[in-house]
Coordinates of C-alpha atoms in Angstrom, one line a residue:
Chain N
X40 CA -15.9 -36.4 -22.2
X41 CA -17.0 -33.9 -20.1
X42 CA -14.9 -30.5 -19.4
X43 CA -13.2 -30.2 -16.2
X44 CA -14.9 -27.3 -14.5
X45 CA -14.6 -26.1 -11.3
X46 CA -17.6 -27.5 -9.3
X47 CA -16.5 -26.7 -5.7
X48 CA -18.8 -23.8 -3.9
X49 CA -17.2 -20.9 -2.9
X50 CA -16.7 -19.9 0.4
X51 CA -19.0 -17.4 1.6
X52 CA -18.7 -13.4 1.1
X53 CA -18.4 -12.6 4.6
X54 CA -14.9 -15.7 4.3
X55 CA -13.5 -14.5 0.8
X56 CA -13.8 -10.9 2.4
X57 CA -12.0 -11.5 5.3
X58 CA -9.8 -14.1 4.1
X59 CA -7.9 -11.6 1.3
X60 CA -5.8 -9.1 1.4
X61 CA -8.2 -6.7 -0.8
X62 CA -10.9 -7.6 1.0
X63 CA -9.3 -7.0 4.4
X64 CA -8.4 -3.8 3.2
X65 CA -11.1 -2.9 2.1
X66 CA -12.7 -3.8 6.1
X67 CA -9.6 -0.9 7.3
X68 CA -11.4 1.5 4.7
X69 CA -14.4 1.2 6.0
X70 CA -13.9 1.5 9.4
X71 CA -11.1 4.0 8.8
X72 CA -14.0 6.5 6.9
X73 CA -16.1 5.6 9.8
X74 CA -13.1 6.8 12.3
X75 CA -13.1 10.0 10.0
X76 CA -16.6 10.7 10.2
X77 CA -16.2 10.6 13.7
X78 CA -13.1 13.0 13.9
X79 CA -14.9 15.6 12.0
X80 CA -18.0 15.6 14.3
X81 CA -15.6 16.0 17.4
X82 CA -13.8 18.7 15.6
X83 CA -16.6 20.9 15.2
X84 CA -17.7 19.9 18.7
X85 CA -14.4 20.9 19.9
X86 CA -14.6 24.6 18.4
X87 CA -17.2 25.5 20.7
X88 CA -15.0 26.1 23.4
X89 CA -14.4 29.7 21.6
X90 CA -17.5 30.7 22.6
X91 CA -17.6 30.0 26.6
X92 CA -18.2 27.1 29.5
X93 CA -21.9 27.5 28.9
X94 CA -21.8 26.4 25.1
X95 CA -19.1 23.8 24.9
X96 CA -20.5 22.2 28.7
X97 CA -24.4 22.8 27.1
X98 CA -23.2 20.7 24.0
X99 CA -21.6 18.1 26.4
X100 CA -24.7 17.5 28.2
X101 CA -26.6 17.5 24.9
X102 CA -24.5 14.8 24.0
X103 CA -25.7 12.6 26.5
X104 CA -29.0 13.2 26.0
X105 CA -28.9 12.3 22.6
X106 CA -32.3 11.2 20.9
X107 CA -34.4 12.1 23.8
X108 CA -37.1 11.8 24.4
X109 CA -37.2 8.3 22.3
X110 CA -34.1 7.3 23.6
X111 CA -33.5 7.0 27.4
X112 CA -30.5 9.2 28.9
X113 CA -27.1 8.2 27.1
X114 CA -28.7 5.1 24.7
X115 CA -27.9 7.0 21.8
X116 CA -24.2 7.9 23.2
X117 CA -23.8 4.3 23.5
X118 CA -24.8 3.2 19.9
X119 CA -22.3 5.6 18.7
X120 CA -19.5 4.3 21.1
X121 CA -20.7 0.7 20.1
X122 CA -19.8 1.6 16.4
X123 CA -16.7 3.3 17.2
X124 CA -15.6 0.2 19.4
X125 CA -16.2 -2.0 16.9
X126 CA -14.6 0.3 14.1
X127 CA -11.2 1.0 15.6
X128 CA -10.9 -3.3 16.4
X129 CA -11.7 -4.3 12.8
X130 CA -9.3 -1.5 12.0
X131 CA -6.5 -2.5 14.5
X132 CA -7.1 -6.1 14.0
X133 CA -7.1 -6.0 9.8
X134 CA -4.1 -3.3 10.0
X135 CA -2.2 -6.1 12.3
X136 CA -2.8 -9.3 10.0
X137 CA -2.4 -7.3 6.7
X138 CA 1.3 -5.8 8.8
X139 CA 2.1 -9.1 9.5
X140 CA 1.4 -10.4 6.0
X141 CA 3.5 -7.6 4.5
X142 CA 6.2 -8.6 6.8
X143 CA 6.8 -12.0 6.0
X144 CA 6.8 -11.7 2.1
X145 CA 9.8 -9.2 2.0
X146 CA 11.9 -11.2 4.4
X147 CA 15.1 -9.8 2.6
X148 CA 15.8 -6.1 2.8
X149 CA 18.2 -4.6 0.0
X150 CA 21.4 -4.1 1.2
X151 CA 21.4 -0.8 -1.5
X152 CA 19.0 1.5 1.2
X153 CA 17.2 4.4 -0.7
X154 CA 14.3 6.4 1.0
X155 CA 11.0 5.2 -0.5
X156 CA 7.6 6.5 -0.3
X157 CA 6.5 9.6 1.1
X158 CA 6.9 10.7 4.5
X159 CA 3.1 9.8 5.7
X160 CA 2.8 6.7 3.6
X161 CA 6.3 5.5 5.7
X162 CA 4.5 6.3 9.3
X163 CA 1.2 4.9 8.7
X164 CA 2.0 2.3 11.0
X165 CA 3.9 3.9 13.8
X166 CA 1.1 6.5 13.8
X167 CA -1.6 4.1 14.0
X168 CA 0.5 2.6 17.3
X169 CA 0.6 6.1 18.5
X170 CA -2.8 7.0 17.5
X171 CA -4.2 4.1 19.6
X172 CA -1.9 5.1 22.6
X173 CA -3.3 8.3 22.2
X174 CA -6.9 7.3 22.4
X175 CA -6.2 5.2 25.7
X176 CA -4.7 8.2 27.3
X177 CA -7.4 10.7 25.5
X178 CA -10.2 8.5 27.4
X179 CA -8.4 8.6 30.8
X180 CA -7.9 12.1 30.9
X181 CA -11.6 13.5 29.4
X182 CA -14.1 10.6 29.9
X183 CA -13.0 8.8 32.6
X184 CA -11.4 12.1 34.5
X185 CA -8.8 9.3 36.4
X186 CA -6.1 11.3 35.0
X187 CA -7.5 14.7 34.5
X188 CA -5.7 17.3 37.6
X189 CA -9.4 19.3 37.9
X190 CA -11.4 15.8 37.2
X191 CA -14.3 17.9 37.7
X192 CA -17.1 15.6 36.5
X193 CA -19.9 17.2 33.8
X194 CA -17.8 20.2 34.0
X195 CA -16.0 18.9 30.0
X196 CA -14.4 22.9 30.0
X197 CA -13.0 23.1 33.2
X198 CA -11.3 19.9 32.5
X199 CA -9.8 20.7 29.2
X200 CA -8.5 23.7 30.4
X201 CA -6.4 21.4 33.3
X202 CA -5.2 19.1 30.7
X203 CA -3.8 21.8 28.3
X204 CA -2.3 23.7 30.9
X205 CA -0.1 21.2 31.9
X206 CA 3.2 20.5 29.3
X207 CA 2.8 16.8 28.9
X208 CA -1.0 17.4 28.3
X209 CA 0.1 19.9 25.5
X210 CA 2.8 17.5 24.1
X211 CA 1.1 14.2 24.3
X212 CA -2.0 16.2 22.4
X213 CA -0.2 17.8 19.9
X214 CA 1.7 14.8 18.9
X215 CA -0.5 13.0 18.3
X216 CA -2.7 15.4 16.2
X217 CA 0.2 15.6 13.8
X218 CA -0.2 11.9 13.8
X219 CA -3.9 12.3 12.8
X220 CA -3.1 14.5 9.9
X221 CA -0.5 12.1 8.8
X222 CA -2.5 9.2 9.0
X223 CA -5.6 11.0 7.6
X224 CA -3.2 12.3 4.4
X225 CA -2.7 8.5 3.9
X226 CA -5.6 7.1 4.7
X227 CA -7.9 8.6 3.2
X228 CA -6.8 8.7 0.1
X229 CA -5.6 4.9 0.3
X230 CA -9.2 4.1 1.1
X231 CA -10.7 5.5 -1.8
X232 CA -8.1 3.4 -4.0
X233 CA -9.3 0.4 -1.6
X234 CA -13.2 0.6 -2.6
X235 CA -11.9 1.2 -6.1
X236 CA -13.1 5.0 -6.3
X237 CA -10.0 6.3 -7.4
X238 CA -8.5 6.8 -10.7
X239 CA -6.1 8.7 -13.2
X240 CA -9.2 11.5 -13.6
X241 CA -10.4 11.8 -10.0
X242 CA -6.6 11.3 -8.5
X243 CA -6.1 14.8 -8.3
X244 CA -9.1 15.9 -6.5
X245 CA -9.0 12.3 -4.1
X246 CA -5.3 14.0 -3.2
X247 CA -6.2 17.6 -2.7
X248 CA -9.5 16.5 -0.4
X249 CA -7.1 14.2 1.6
X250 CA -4.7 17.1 2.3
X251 CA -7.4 19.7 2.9
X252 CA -9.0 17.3 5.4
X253 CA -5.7 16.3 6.9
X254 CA -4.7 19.8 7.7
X255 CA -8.6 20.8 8.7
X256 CA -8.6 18.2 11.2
X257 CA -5.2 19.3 12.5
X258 CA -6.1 22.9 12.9
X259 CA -9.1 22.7 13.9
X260 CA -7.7 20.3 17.0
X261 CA -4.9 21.7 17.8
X262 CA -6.7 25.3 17.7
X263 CA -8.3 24.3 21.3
X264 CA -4.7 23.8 23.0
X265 CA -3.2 27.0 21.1
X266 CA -5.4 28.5 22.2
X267 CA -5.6 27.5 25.9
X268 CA -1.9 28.3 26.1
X269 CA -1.9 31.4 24.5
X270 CA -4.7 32.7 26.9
X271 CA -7.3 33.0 24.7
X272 CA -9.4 30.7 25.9
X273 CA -9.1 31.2 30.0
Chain K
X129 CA 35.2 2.9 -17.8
X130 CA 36.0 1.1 -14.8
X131 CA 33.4 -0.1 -12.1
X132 CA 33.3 -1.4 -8.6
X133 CA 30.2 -4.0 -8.4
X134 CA 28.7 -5.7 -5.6
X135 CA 26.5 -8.5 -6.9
X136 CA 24.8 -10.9 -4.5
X137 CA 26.1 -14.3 -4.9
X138 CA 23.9 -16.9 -3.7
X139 CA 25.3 -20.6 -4.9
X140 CA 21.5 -22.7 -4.8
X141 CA 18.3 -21.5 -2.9
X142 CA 19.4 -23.5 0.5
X143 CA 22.5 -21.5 0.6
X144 CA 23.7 -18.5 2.4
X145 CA 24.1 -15.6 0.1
X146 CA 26.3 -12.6 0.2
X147 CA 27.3 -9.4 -1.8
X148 CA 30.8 -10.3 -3.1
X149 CA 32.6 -7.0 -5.1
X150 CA 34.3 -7.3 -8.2
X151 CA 36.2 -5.0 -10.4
X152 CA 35.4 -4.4 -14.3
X153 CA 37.6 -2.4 -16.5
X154 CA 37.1 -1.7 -20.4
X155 CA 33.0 -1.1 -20.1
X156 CA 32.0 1.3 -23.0
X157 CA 28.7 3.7 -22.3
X158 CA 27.5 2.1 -25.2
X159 CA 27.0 -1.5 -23.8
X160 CA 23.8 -2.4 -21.9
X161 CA 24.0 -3.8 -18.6
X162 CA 23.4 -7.1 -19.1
X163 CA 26.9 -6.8 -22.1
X164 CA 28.5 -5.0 -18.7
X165 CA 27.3 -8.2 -16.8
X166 CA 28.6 -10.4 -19.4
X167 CA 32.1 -8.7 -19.6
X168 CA 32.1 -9.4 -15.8
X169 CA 31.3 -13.3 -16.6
X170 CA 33.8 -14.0 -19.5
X171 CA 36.5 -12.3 -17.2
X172 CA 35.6 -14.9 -14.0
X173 CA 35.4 -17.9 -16.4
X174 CA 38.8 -17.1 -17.5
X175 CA 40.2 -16.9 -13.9
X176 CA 38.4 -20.1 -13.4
X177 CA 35.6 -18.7 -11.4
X178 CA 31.7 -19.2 -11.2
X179 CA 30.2 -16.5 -13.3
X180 CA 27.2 -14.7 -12.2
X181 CA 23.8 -15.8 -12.7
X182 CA 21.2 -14.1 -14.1
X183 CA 17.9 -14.0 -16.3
X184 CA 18.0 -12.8 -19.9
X185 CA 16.3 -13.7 -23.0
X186 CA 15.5 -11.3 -25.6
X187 CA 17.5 -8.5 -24.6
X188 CA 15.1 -6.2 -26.5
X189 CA 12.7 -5.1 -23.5
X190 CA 9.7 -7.1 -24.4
X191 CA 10.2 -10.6 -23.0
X192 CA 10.0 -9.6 -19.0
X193 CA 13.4 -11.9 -18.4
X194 CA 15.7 -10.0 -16.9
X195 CA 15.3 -9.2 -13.5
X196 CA 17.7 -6.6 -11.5
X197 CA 17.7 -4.5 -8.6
X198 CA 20.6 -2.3 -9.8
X199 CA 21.3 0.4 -6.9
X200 CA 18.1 0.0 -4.6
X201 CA 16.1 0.3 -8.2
X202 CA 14.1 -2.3 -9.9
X203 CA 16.0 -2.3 -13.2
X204 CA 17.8 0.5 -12.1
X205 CA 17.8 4.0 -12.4
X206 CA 16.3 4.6 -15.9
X207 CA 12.9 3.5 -16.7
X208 CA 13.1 0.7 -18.6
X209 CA 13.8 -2.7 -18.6
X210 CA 17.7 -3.8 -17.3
X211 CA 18.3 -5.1 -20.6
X212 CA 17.9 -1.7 -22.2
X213 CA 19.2 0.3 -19.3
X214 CA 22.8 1.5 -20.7
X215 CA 26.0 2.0 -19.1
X216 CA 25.9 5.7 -20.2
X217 CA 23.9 5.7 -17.3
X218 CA 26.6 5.6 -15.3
X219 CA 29.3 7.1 -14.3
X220 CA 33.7 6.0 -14.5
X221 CA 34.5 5.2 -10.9
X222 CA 31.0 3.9 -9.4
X223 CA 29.9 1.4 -7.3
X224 CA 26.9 -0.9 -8.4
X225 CA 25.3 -2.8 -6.1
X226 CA 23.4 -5.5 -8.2
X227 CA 20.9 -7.5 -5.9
X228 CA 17.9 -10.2 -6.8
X229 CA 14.5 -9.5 -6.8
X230 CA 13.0 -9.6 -2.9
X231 CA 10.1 -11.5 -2.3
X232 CA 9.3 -14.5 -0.3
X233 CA 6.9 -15.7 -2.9
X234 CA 10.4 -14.9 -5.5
X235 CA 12.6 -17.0 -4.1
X236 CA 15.8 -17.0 -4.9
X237 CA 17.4 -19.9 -7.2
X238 CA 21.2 -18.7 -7.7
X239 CA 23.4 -15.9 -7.6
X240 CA 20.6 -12.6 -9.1
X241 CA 17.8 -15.6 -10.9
X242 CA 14.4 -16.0 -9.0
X243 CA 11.6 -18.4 -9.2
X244 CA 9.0 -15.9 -11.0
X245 CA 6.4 -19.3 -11.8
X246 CA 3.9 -17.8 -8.5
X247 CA 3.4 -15.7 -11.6
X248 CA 2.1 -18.2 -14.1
X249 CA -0.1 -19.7 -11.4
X250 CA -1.8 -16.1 -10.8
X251 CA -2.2 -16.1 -14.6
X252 CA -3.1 -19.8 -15.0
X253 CA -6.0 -18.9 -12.6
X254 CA -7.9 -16.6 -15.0
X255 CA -5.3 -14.9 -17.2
X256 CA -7.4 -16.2 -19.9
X257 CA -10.7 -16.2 -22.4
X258 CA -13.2 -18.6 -23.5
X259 CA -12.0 -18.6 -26.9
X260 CA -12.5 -21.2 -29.7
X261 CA -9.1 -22.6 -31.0
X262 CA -8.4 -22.8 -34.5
X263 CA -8.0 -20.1 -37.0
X264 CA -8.2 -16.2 -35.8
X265 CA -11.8 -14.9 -35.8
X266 CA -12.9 -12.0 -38.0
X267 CA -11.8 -9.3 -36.1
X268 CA -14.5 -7.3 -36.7
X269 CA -16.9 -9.8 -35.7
X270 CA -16.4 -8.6 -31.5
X271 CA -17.4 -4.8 -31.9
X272 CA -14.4 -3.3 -29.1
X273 CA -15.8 0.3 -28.3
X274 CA -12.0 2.7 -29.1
X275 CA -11.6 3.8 -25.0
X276 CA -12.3 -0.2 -23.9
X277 CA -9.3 -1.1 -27.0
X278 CA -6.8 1.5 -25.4
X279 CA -7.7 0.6 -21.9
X280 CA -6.7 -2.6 -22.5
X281 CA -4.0 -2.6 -24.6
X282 CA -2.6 0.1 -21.9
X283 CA -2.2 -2.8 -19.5
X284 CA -1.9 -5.6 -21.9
X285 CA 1.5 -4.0 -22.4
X286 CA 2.6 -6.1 -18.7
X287 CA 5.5 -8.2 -19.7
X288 CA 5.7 -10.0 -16.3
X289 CA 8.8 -9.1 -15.6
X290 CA 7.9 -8.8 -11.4
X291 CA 9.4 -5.4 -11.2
X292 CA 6.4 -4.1 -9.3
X293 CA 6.6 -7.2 -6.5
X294 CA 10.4 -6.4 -6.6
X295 CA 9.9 -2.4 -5.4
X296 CA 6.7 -3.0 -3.2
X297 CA 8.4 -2.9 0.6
X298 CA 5.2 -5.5 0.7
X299 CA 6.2 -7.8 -2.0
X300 CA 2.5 -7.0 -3.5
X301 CA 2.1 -8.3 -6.9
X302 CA -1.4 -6.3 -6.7
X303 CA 0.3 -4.5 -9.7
X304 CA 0.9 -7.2 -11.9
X305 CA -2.6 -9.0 -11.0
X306 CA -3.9 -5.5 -11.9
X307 CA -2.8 -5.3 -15.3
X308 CA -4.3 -8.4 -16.1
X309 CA -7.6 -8.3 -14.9
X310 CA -7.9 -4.6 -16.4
X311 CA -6.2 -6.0 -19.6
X312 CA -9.0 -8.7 -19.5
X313 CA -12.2 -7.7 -17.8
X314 CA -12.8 -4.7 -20.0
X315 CA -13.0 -6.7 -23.2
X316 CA -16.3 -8.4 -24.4
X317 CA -13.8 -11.6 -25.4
X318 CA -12.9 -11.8 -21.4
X319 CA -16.8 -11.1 -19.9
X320 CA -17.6 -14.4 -19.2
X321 CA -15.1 -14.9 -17.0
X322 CA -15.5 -11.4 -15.6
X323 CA -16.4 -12.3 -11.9
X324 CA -14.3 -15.7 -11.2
X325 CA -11.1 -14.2 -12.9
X326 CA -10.6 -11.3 -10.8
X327 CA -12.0 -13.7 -7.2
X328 CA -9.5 -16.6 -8.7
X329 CA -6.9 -14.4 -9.4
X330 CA -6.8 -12.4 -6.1
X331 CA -6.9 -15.7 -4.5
X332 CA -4.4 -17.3 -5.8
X333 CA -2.2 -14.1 -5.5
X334 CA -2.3 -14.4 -1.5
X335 CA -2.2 -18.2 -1.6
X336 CA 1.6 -17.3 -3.1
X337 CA 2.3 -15.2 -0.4
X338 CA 2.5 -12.0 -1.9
X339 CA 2.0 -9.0 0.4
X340 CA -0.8 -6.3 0.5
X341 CA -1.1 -3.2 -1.2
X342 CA -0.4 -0.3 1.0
X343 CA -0.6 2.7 -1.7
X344 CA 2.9 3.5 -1.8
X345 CA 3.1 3.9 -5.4
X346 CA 6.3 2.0 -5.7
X347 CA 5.5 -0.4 -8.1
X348 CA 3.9 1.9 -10.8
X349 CA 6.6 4.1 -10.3
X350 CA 9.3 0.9 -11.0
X351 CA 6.9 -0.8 -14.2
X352 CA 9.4 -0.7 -16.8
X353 CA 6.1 -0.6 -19.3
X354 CA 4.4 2.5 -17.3
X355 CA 1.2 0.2 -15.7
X356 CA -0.3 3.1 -14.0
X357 CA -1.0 2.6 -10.2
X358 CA -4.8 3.8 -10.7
X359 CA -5.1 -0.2 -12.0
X360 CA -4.9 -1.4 -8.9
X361 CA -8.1 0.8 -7.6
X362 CA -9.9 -0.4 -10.8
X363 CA -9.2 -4.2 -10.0
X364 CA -10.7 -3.4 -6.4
X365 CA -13.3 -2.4 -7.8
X366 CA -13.5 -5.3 -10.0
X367 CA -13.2 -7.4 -7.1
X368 CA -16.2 -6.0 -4.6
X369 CA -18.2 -5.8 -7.4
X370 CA -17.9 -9.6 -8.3
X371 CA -17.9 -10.5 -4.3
X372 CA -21.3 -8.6 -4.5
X373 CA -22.6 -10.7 -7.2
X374 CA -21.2 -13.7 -5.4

């Protein structure tokens, strides 16, 4: 008699990827190291307001003339904003079902409450909701200018000074860049656990680079309103 | 010593439960918690009362029966399982809250007993070799290189016991699938079944409705039998590696 064996095809990669919860995570990893990428690149971009209008506006304009002359005016701005686009929705949307998941299969809390987990591990969550608040209002006010008090178009410096010399700009700014540390502690770390690079020997060193690059980020953002209000940077 | 508990008394899975509080007097340091427990019970069935319900077998830490959330703690505040956990833990005077395992895919069958079988489907799913039955084979006949061995008898030490599902705020059981594909996958006895276990496996795990892993360390830090949390990144690894290979 012939063995029962399991002779049903499998569904798909691209299915059994998006269909489990390691899979799915492993979607937030990727788009979340694509995120960080990203948020280093803008940091460093963001620095060169030390050094005057004429570098941080010249680096501006460079920016939309990316890949010239192969590429026409902005193309190459747009590919990266394509890639971002569609990295922050696979990351909202995989965060969202995997939230939802988690939900549902602790439906009972303990009624003995202890504190559990550490402090950025806790707010990933919140601080992605605030994050992506963030991002809306970050658009508004630097790309799109609708919100910006100088709104003074292909003039990037001028404009970041207005934002940061207002208190809500400050606030709303710094905020959220203690968000991005948080998340980034977290993240990054959970990631490389996600595509299976950590383990007991490298755990150390995954920690320490998530830390360093958490508070990295968050200095080297927050530098640029400090910096504003503190006059050094008029 | 004398101790205030508040166990959660559920009468069937359909019911509603609640924490009810009951007073023990005469508990030595020297009894475990489950002896506590059973003090409690011999008392109510002498008032006339239902005693309280709960999973034991072996009482020895090695069977993964007994199943306690004693104080917000998956088998409470010592490492180890409840049925070694000592009274000498505690102190004259306290208040214990005992509660069930939490997990939708756990549910609840009476008073502090869960339905662990989600469990044995995970495992029925590829917790297993392609072995020959019959008489044991020659052990030396499968060289096992010395760091595989230890690697797997590391997580081969899982006794099921669904600590790790019970501290997760997720309800993940990632911990427990963990432990078996790493217990399994490394040997040359489970390689055959190296891709489909851990895909199978995973599968089944979220068709049980067990929640993700989120990295908070709970459950390694709960595992009564010290499964590090470093097996979970070695079975995601497992798994893209055998979705690669399709």
């Amino acid at each position: 008699m012939a063995l029962a064996t399991r002779t049903g095809r499998r569904p798909s990669t691209t299915r059994t990827l998006w269909d489990s919860t390691v899979g799915k995570k492993s979607v937030m990893a990727v788009s979340g190291a694509i995120m960080l990428g990203y948020l280093v690149a803008h940091m460093f971009g963001n620095l060169k307001i030390f050094f005057g209008p004429g570098d941080f506006n010249g680096y501006a304009h460079w920016l939309r003339g990316m890949g010239a002359p192969l590429l026409h005016h902005e193309w190459a701005l747009w590919m990266v904003r394509v890639v971002l686009i569609a990295a922050v929705i696979a990351h909202g949307v995989s965060a969202y079902q995997l939230s939802r998941r988690d939900i549902k299969a602790r439906p009972v809390k303990y009624a003995h409450k202890r504190r559990r987990a550490s402090y950025a591990t806790r707010t990933m969550r919140w601080g992605g909701i605030i994050l992506a608040l963030f991002i809306v209002w970050h658009l508004l006010d630097l790309t799109t200018l609708t919100v910006n008090e100088r709104a003074w178009a292909g003039h990037p410096y001028e404009n970041v000074l207005a934002t940061f010399s207002t208190w809500y700009g400050n606030t709303i700014y710094i905020v959220a860049m203690v968000a991005v540390g948080l998340h980034v502690r977290h993240g990054f770390w959970s990631a490389a656990q996600t595509l299976g690079a950590g383990n007991a020997r490298r755990d150390r060193t995954l920690k320490f680079l998530a830390n360093a690059l958490a508070l990295v980020l968050f200095a080297g953002f927050v530098s640029v309103p400090v910096a504003v209000m503190t006059g050094v940077v008029s | 010593m004398k101790l205030t508990l508040r166990v959660w008394r559920q009468h069937n899975a359909d019911a509603p439960g609640a924490m009810a509080s009951y007073e023990v007097d005469g508990i030595s340091q020297d009894m475990s918690f489950l002896e506590m427990l059973d003090t409690l019970n011999e008392d109510l069935i002498l008032r006339g009362e239902d005693p309280v319900a709960f999973d034991h077998d072996c009482r020895e830490g090695i069977c993964g029966a007994c199943s306690l959330v004693i104080n917000g703690d998956a088998h409470g505040p010592e490492r180890t399982t409840t049925c070694q956990l000592h009274m000498r833990s505690f102190a004259d005077g306290d208040t214990i809250d005992v509660e069930p395992w939490r997990a939708s895919a756990f549910p609840v069958v009476k008073d502090l007993v869960v339905d662990r079988s989600a469990f044995d489907r995970i495992i029925q799913a590829g917790g297993y070799i392609t072995a020959p039955t019959g008489a044991a084979p020659e052990a030396h006949a499968t060289p096992v290189p010395k760091p595989a061995a230890d690697h797997a008898f590391e997580h081969a030490e899982c006794i099921g016991c669904g600590a790790c599902v019970a501290a997760c705020p997720n309800g993940s059981a990632m911990l427990f699938t963990s432990a078996k594909i790493n217990h399994l996958n490394v040997l040359p006895q489970g390689s055959p079944e190296r891709e489909s276990r851990v895909l199978d496996m995973v599968a089944t795990m979220d068709d049980e409705g067990f929640g993700g892993c989120t990295l908070t360390g709970e459950c390694a830090t709960a595992c009564p039998k010290g499964i590090p949390l470093p097996s979970i990144a070695a079975m995601n690894k497992e798994w893209l590696r055998a979705l690669r290979k399709g």
